[in-house]
Short mmCIF file of C-alpha atoms in Angstrom, two decimals:
data_model
loop_
_atom_site.label_atom_id
_atom_site.label_comp_id
_atom_site.label_asym_id
_atom_site.label_seq_id
_atom_site.Cartn_x
_atom_site.Cartn_y
_atom_site.Cartn_z
CA ASP A 176 -100.46 148.44 206.96
CA SER A 177 -96.77 147.68 206.40
CA GLY A 178 -96.62 149.43 203.06
CA VAL A 179 -95.90 146.21 201.18
CA THR A 180 -98.98 145.07 199.28
CA GLN A 181 -99.56 141.52 198.19
CA THR A 182 -102.42 140.32 196.04
CA PRO A 183 -104.42 138.20 196.13
CA LYS A 184 -104.66 137.36 199.81
CA HIS A 185 -106.07 133.92 199.15
CA LEU A 186 -105.90 131.70 196.11
CA ILE A 187 -107.39 128.25 195.58
CA THR A 188 -106.49 126.41 192.43
CA ALA A 189 -106.23 122.92 191.03
CA THR A 190 -103.16 120.81 190.46
CA GLY A 191 -101.45 121.46 187.16
CA GLN A 192 -102.59 125.06 186.97
CA ARG A 193 -100.55 128.26 186.87
CA VAL A 194 -100.93 131.28 189.14
CA THR A 195 -99.33 134.69 189.50
CA LEU A 196 -98.73 136.37 192.83
CA ARG A 197 -98.16 140.09 192.92
CA CYS A 198 -96.15 142.27 195.26
CA SER A 199 -95.88 146.03 195.44
CA PRO A 200 -92.95 147.05 197.62
CA ARG A 201 -92.91 149.94 200.03
CA SER A 202 -92.40 153.24 198.26
CA GLY A 203 -88.72 153.81 197.58
CA ASP A 204 -87.63 150.25 198.35
CA LEU A 205 -85.53 148.77 195.56
CA SER A 206 -85.06 145.22 196.84
CA VAL A 207 -87.82 142.62 196.78
CA TYR A 208 -87.54 139.19 198.36
CA TRP A 209 -89.93 136.26 197.99
CA TYR A 210 -90.30 133.68 200.76
CA GLN A 211 -92.39 130.53 201.03
CA GLN A 212 -93.74 129.50 204.43
CA SER A 213 -94.97 125.96 204.96
CA LEU A 214 -95.44 123.81 208.03
CA ASP A 215 -92.77 121.30 207.08
CA GLN A 216 -90.15 123.64 205.59
CA GLY A 217 -90.61 126.81 207.62
CA LEU A 218 -89.66 130.10 205.95
CA GLN A 219 -87.69 129.42 202.79
CA PHE A 220 -86.04 132.09 200.69
CA LEU A 221 -87.03 131.82 197.04
CA ILE A 222 -85.56 134.72 195.10
CA GLN A 223 -84.42 138.35 195.35
CA TYR A 224 -84.61 141.24 192.91
CA TYR A 225 -82.86 144.56 193.15
CA ASN A 226 -84.00 147.41 190.95
CA GLY A 227 -85.28 145.09 188.27
CA GLU A 228 -82.41 142.62 188.29
CA GLU A 229 -82.32 139.15 189.79
CA ARG A 230 -79.70 139.12 192.55
CA ALA A 231 -80.00 135.85 194.43
CA LYS A 232 -81.80 132.56 194.16
CA GLY A 233 -82.68 130.26 196.99
CA ASN A 234 -84.77 127.13 197.06
CA ILE A 235 -86.88 128.07 194.08
CA LEU A 236 -88.20 125.27 191.92
CA GLU A 237 -87.76 125.36 188.17
CA ARG A 238 -91.57 125.49 187.85
CA PHE A 239 -91.45 128.86 189.61
CA SER A 240 -90.22 132.11 188.14
CA ALA A 241 -90.32 135.77 189.09
CA GLN A 242 -89.60 139.20 187.76
CA GLN A 243 -89.46 142.79 188.90
CA PHE A 244 -90.88 145.45 186.66
CA PRO A 245 -89.67 149.03 186.02
CA ASP A 246 -92.18 150.37 188.55
CA LEU A 247 -90.53 147.97 191.06
CA HIS A 248 -93.53 145.74 191.62
CA SER A 249 -92.75 142.05 191.42
CA GLU A 250 -94.61 138.96 190.31
CA LEU A 251 -94.03 135.36 191.30
CA ASN A 252 -95.27 132.84 188.76
CA LEU A 253 -95.99 129.29 189.89
CA SER A 254 -96.78 126.71 187.22
CA SER A 255 -97.67 123.02 187.02
CA LEU A 256 -98.87 123.33 190.57
CA GLU A 257 -98.68 120.39 192.93
CA LEU A 258 -100.39 119.78 196.26
CA GLY A 259 -97.08 120.39 198.01
CA ASP A 260 -96.95 123.94 196.68
CA SER A 261 -99.73 124.89 199.07
CA ALA A 262 -98.17 127.46 201.38
CA LEU A 263 -98.08 131.08 202.44
CA TYR A 264 -95.99 133.18 200.07
CA PHE A 265 -94.50 136.35 201.47
CA CYS A 266 -92.93 139.28 199.76
CA ALA A 267 -90.57 141.58 201.61
CA SER A 268 -88.94 144.78 200.51
CA ARG A 269 -85.90 146.63 201.74
CA ARG A 270 -84.52 150.09 201.29
CA GLY A 271 -80.78 150.28 200.81
CA THR A 272 -78.58 147.94 202.83
CA GLU A 273 -79.33 145.38 205.49
CA LYS A 274 -79.33 148.02 208.22
CA HIS A 275 -82.56 149.44 206.96
CA GLY A 276 -84.51 146.34 207.75
CA TYR A 277 -87.04 144.37 205.84
CA THR A 278 -90.76 145.03 205.58
CA PHE A 279 -93.04 142.11 204.92
CA GLY A 280 -96.40 142.00 203.24
CA SER A 281 -99.29 140.07 204.72
CA GLY A 282 -98.79 137.20 202.32
CA THR A 283 -100.74 135.20 199.78
CA ARG A 284 -102.14 131.92 200.99
CA LEU A 285 -102.09 129.44 198.12
CA THR A 286 -104.13 126.26 198.38
CA VAL A 287 -103.71 123.66 195.65
CA VAL A 288 -106.50 121.07 195.52
CA ALA B 89 -73.94 131.21 204.47
CA GLN B 90 -75.65 131.70 207.77
CA SER B 91 -78.05 129.53 209.74
CA VAL B 92 -80.33 129.97 212.73
CA THR B 93 -81.48 127.51 215.35
CA GLN B 94 -84.43 128.27 217.56
CA LEU B 95 -84.12 125.84 220.39
CA ASP B 96 -87.76 125.65 221.41
CA SER B 97 -90.60 125.06 218.98
CA GLN B 98 -93.23 125.82 221.61
CA VAL B 99 -93.11 127.87 224.81
CA PRO B 100 -96.20 127.94 227.03
CA VAL B 101 -96.24 130.49 229.81
CA PHE B 102 -98.74 132.07 232.16
CA GLU B 103 -99.73 135.70 231.90
CA GLU B 104 -97.41 138.15 233.71
CA ALA B 105 -94.61 135.60 233.87
CA PRO B 106 -91.22 136.31 232.28
CA VAL B 107 -90.26 134.56 229.07
CA GLU B 108 -87.10 133.87 227.10
CA LEU B 109 -87.09 132.59 223.53
CA ARG B 110 -83.75 131.16 222.56
CA CYS B 111 -81.91 131.71 219.29
CA ASN B 112 -78.46 130.58 218.20
CA TYR B 113 -76.87 131.40 214.88
CA SER B 114 -73.97 130.19 212.81
CA SER B 115 -71.91 132.41 210.52
CA SER B 116 -68.34 132.81 209.33
CA VAL B 117 -68.81 136.58 208.92
CA SER B 118 -70.25 139.40 210.99
CA VAL B 119 -74.00 139.42 211.09
CA TYR B 120 -77.05 141.51 211.73
CA LEU B 121 -79.74 139.82 213.81
CA PHE B 122 -83.50 140.27 213.88
CA TRP B 123 -86.55 139.05 215.72
CA TYR B 124 -89.89 139.03 213.93
CA VAL B 125 -93.36 138.25 215.26
CA GLN B 126 -96.18 136.68 213.29
CA TYR B 127 -99.71 136.90 214.63
CA PRO B 128 -102.28 134.44 213.26
CA ASN B 129 -103.12 135.06 209.61
CA GLN B 130 -100.77 138.01 209.40
CA GLY B 131 -97.37 138.81 207.96
CA LEU B 132 -94.11 139.19 209.83
CA GLN B 133 -93.57 142.30 211.91
CA LEU B 134 -90.14 143.45 213.05
CA LEU B 135 -89.74 143.35 216.85
CA LEU B 136 -86.14 144.45 217.11
CA LYS B 137 -82.76 144.25 215.42
CA TYR B 138 -79.10 144.18 216.37
CA LEU B 139 -76.72 145.97 214.03
CA SER B 140 -73.79 147.00 216.21
CA GLY B 141 -72.95 148.72 219.48
CA SER B 142 -74.76 147.88 222.70
CA THR B 143 -75.45 144.19 222.94
CA LEU B 144 -78.79 144.77 224.65
CA VAL B 145 -81.41 145.79 222.15
CA LYS B 146 -84.86 147.04 223.03
CA GLY B 147 -87.79 146.56 220.73
CA ILE B 148 -91.49 147.10 220.52
CA ASN B 149 -94.11 145.73 222.92
CA GLY B 150 -91.63 145.55 225.82
CA PHE B 151 -89.36 142.94 224.23
CA GLU B 152 -85.59 143.04 224.40
CA ALA B 153 -82.80 140.80 223.16
CA GLU B 154 -79.17 140.35 224.04
CA PHE B 155 -76.46 139.64 221.48
CA ASN B 156 -73.74 137.33 222.75
CA LYS B 157 -70.99 136.95 220.19
CA SER B 158 -68.98 134.35 222.09
CA GLN B 159 -72.03 132.11 222.42
CA THR B 160 -73.44 133.10 219.03
CA SER B 161 -76.79 133.72 220.62
CA PHE B 162 -79.52 136.34 220.37
CA HIS B 163 -82.15 135.41 222.94
CA LEU B 164 -85.42 137.33 223.16
CA ARG B 165 -86.85 138.25 226.55
CA LYS B 166 -89.85 139.93 228.10
CA PRO B 167 -90.18 140.42 231.85
CA SER B 168 -93.96 140.10 231.94
CA VAL B 169 -96.03 138.69 229.08
CA HIS B 170 -99.63 139.38 228.13
CA ILE B 171 -102.15 137.17 226.44
CA SER B 172 -101.82 139.41 223.39
CA ASP B 173 -98.18 138.28 223.02
CA THR B 174 -99.41 134.87 221.87
CA ALA B 175 -97.85 134.51 218.42
CA GLU B 176 -95.04 132.85 216.52
CA TYR B 177 -91.62 134.40 216.87
CA PHE B 178 -88.86 134.11 214.31
CA CYS B 179 -85.18 134.79 214.74
CA ALA B 180 -83.32 135.79 211.57
CA VAL B 181 -79.79 136.61 210.52
CA THR B 182 -78.15 138.27 207.55
CA SER B 183 -74.60 139.03 206.53
CA ALA B 184 -73.23 142.37 207.68
CA ASP B 185 -71.16 142.65 204.51
CA ARG B 186 -70.79 146.39 204.26
CA GLY B 187 -73.02 148.01 201.71
CA SER B 188 -74.30 144.75 200.36
CA THR B 189 -77.35 144.91 198.17
CA LEU B 190 -77.91 141.21 198.72
CA GLY B 191 -78.55 140.33 202.31
CA ARG B 192 -81.22 137.70 202.24
CA LEU B 193 -82.57 136.75 205.64
CA TYR B 194 -82.00 133.30 207.04
CA PHE B 195 -84.82 132.34 209.40
CA GLY B 196 -85.12 129.90 212.25
CA ARG B 197 -88.05 127.48 212.33
CA GLY B 198 -89.96 129.69 214.74
CA THR B 199 -91.12 129.47 218.36
CA GLN B 200 -94.80 129.44 219.15
CA LEU B 201 -95.35 131.46 222.32
CA THR B 202 -98.67 130.72 224.02
CA VAL B 203 -99.66 132.85 226.97
CA TRP B 204 -102.29 131.36 229.28
CA PRO B 205 -104.50 133.37 231.63
#
C-alpha cells in the first residue's frame, strides 16, 4: 500500500456520461497530480493541485475538471465521455519539493462503452 | 520544459542475464531524474532517483542507474535479472528549480522488460 488511495479501482460507463474519480493523498502530502495513461499517449500529465489551489495544467481536456478539497483529497471529474477517454487514471502525491519524490496510487481504470 | 526518450519499447532478456534500459532526457535547466516500475495492473513504484552528488544511484531490487550529464542520459541497469523483474519501466524527469512547489514529472513512453526462463 503506497498510502495514496484511489477509488474506484474500475469504472465502466457509457459514452456521454459523467464520472468522478477520487484520490486521497498520502498523509501530510500537499501536492496532488493527476495523470492519464493510455496505450497510444503513454503517461500524460493532466493537472496539479497544491494545498487546495490549482498550480499547473497539462493536456487536460475542457470536458475534464478537478479540485482539491480542504482535507486535501482531490476529485477528477470527466464529463461527456467518449470512447477515447478509456484509460488508466493515476493520482500521485508529493510532500514538499521535488526531492521528496512522488507516490502513486494504484489507479482507476475507466472503460467507456 | 523537459522531455524524456526511452530508446527501447521492448527489451526481452533471459533470466540471470544483465540488462540495460536506456533513457535520454532534454532540459534547459538542471533536473532530477527518476525510474519507476509498473507491474501488471498496478500503479507506479519508485525504483530510484538522482538528485545530486554521486552519478551512480542504487535503488531497490538490485537496480542501479548512472547519470551522465554530458550525454543527458540516465540508463537503468541490473547485473542479473529475475523473472519477477518482468514489468514496464518508466524514466521520468522534473525541474530541479530550487524549492519549487510545481515540479510535474515528464515521463518517457516506457520500456517493457520481459524476462524469459
